[in-house]
mmCIF file of C-alpha atoms in Angstrom:
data_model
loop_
_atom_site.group_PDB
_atom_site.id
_atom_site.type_symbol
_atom_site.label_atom_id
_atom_site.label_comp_id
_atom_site.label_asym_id
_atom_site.label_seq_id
_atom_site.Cartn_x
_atom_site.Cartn_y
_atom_site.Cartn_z
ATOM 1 C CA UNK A 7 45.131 -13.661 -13.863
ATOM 2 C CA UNK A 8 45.777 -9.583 -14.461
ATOM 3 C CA UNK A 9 46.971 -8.379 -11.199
ATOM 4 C CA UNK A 10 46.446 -4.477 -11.219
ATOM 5 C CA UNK A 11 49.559 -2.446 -9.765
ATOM 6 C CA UNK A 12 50.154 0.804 -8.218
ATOM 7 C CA UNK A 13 50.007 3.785 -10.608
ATOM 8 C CA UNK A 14 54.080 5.236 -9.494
ATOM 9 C CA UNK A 15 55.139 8.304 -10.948
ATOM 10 C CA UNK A 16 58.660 8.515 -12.286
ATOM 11 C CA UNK A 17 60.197 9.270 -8.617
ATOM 12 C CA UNK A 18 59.362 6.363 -7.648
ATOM 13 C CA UNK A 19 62.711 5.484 -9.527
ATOM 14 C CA UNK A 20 64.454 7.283 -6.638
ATOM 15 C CA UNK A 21 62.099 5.832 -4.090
ATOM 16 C CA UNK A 22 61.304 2.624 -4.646
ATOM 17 C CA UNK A 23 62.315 -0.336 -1.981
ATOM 18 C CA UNK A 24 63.775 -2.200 -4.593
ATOM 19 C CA UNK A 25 65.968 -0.393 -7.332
ATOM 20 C CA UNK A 26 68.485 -2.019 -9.409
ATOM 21 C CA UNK A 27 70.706 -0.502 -12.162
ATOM 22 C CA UNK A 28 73.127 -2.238 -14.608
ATOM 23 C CA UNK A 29 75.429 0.171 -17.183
ATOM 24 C CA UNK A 30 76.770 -0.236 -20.151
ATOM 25 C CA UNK A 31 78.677 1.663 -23.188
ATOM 26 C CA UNK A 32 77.536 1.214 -26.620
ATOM 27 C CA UNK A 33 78.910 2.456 -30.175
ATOM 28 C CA UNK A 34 75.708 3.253 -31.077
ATOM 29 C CA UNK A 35 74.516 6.800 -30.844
ATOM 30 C CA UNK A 36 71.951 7.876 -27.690
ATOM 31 C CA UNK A 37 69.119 8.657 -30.773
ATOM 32 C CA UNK A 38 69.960 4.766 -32.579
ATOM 33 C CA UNK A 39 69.424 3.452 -29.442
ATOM 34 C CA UNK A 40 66.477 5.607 -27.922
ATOM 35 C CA UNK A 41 64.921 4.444 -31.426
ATOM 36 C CA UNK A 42 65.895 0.654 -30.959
ATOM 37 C CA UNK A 43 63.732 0.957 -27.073
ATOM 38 C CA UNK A 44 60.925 3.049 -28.284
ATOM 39 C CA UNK A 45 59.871 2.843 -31.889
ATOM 40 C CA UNK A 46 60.403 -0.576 -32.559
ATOM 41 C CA UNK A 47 59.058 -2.971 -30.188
ATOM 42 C CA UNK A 48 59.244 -6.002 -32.536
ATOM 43 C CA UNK A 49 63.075 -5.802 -31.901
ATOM 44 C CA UNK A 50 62.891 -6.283 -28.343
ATOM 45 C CA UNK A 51 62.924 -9.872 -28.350
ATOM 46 C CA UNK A 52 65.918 -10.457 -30.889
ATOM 47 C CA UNK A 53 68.274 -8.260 -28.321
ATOM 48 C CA UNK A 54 66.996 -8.917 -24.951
ATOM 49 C CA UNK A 55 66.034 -12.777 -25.294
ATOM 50 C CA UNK A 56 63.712 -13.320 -22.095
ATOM 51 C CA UNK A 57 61.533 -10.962 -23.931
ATOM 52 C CA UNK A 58 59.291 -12.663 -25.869
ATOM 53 C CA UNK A 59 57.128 -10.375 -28.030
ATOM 54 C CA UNK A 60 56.466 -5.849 -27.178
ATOM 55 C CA UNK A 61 53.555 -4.628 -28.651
ATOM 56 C CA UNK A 62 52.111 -1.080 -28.446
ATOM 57 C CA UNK A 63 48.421 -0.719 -28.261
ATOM 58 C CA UNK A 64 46.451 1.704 -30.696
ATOM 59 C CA UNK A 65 48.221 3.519 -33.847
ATOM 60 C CA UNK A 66 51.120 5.730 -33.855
ATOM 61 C CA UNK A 67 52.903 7.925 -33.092
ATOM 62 C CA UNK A 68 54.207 6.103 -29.771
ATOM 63 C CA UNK A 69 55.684 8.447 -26.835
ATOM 64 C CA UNK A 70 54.533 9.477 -22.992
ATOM 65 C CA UNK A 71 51.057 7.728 -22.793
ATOM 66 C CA UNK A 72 51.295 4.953 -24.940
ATOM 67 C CA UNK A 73 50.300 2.006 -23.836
ATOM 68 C CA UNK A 74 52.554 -1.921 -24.186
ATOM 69 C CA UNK A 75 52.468 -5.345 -24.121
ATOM 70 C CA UNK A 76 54.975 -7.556 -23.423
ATOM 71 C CA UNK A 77 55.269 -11.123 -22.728
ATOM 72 C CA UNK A 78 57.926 -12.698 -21.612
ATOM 73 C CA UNK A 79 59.445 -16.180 -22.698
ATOM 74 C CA UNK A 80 58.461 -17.825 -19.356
ATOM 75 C CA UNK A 81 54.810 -17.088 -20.009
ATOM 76 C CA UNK A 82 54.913 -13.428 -17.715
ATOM 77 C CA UNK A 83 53.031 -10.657 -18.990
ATOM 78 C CA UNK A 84 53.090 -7.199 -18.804
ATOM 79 C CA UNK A 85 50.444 -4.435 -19.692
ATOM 80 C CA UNK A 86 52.679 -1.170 -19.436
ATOM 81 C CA UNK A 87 52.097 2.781 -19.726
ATOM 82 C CA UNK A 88 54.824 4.835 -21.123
ATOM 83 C CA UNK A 89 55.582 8.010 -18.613
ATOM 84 C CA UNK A 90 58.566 9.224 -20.382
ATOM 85 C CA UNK A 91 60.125 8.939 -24.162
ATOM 86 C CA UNK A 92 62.885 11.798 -24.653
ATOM 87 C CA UNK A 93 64.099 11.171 -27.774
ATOM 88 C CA UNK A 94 68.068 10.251 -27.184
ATOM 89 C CA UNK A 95 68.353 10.578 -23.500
ATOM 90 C CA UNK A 96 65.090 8.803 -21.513
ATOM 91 C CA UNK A 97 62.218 6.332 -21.833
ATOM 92 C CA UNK A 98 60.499 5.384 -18.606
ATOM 93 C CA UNK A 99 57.123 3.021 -18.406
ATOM 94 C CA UNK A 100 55.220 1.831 -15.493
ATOM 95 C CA UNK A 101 53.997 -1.733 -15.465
ATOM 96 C CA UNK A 102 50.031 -1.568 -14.721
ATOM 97 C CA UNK A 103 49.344 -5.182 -15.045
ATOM 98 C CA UNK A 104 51.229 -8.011 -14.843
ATOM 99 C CA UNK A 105 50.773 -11.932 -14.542
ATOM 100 C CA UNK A 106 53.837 -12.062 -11.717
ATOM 101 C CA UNK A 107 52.510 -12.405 -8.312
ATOM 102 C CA UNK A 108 54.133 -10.828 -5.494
ATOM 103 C CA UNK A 109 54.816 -7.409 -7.539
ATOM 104 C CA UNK A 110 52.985 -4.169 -5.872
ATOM 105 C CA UNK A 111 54.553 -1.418 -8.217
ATOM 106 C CA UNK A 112 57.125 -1.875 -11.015
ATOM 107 C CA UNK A 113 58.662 0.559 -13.323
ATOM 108 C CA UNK A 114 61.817 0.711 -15.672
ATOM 109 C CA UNK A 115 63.648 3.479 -16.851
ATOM 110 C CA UNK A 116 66.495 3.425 -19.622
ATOM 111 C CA UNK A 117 68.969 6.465 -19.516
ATOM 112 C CA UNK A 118 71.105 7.384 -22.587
ATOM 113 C CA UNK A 119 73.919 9.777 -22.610
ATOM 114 C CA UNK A 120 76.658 10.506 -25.063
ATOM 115 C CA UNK A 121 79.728 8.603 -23.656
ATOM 116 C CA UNK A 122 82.894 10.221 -23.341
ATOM 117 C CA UNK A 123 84.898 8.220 -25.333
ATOM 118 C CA UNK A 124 81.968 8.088 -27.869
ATOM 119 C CA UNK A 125 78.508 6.334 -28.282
ATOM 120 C CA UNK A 126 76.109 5.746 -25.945
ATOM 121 C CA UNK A 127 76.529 5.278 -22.061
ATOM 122 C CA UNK A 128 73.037 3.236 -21.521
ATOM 123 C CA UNK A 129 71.817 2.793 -18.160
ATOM 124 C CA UNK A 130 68.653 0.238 -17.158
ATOM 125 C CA UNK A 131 67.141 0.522 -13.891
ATOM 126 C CA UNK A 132 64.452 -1.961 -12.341
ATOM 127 C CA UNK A 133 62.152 -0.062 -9.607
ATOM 128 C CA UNK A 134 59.804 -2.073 -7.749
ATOM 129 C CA UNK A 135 57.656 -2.925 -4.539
ATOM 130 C CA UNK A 136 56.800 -6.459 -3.266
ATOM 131 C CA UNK A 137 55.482 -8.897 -1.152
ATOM 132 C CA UNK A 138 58.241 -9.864 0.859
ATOM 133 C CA UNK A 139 59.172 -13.074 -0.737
ATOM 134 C CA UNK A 140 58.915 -11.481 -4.065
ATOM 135 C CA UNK A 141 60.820 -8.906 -3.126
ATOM 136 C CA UNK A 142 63.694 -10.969 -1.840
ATOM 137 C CA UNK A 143 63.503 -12.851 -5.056
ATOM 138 C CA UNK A 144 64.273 -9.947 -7.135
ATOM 139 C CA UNK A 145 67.357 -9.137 -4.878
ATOM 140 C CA UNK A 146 68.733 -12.255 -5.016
ATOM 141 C CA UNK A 147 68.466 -12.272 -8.798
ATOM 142 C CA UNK A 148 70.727 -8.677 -9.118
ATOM 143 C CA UNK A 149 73.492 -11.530 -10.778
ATOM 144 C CA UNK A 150 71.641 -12.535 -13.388
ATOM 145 C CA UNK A 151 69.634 -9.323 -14.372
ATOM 146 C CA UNK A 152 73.077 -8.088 -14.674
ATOM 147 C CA UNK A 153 74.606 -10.862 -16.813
ATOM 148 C CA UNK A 154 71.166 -10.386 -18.983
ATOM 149 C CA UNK A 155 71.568 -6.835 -19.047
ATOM 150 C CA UNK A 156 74.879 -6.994 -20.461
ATOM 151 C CA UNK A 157 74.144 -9.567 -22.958
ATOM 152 C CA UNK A 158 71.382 -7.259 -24.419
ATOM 153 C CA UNK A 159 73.281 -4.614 -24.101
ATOM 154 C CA UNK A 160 75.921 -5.937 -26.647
ATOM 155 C CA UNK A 161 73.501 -7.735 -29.197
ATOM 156 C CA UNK A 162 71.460 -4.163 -29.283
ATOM 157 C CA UNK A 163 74.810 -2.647 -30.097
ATOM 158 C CA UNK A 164 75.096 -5.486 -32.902
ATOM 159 C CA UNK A 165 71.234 -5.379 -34.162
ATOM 160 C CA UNK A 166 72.019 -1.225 -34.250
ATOM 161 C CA UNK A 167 75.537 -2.088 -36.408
ATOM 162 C CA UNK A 168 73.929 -4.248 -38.432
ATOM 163 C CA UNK A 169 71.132 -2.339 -39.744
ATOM 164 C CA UNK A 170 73.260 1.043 -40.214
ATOM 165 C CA UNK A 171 75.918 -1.170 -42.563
ATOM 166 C CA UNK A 172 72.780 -2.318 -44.685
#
């Protein structure tokens, strides 16, 4: 059953009851990567494995107003909206509908900036509003989104390697 959420706007990343935000560096450049989260969905699941298949809905070009969906290897689904896609540095979307219950708003931003010591400094964060119980799930899971995080993290920055050496 589709459960409809609350249209947020992108401050709701600062706002939001519920934010969580995992880092990592990559060797990849900010645009390899901005490409790897917004132009090719298909990848999704080979680098973040609870993913189980991203779609986008209707033809390209995909960017701010695109629509997604993504489904999740437990059997979750997702019907997103893309707010933001700037190319090398930020792609936002807001989850409209989902399957989860307990979820009120949701929305995930991923931040790229060059790192200092080169590549990519990638930071994920998880916004949200629940039902109390969901909500307290979602805090108690910070360990594991974190251990997931950084295992995508590193097999994005292997998918990227891979397909610049050919």
């Amino acid at each position: 059953m589709a459960r409809h959420l609350r249209p947020e706007t992108p401050d709701f990343l600062t706002g939001a009851p519920v934010r969580l935000r995992f880092s990592a560096v990559l060797a990849a450049s900010p645009e390899a990567v901005f490409r790897e989260l917004a132009e090719i969905p298909e990848g999704w699941p080979r680098w973040f494995r609870p993913i189980a298949s991203v779609e986008y809905v209707g033809d390209p070009p995909y960017g701010r107003g695109s629509c997604r969906r993504v489904r999740l290897v437990g059997g979750g689904r997702f019907v997103e909206s893309v707010l933001v896609a700037e190319e090398g540095r930020r792609f936002v979307y807001r989850v409209d509908e989902t399957s989860v219950p307990g979820l009120l708003a949701l929305m995930e931003e991923w931040r790229l900036s060059p790192s200092p010591y080169g590549g990519t400094r990638l930071q994920w964060t998880t916004a949200l509003a629940a039902r109390r119980p969901a909500r307290q799930l979602w805090s108690a899971a910070r360990p594991l989104l974190a251990r997931a995080f950084r295992r995508a993290a590193r097999r994005l920055d292997e998918r990227i390697a891979e397909q610049a050496a050919g």
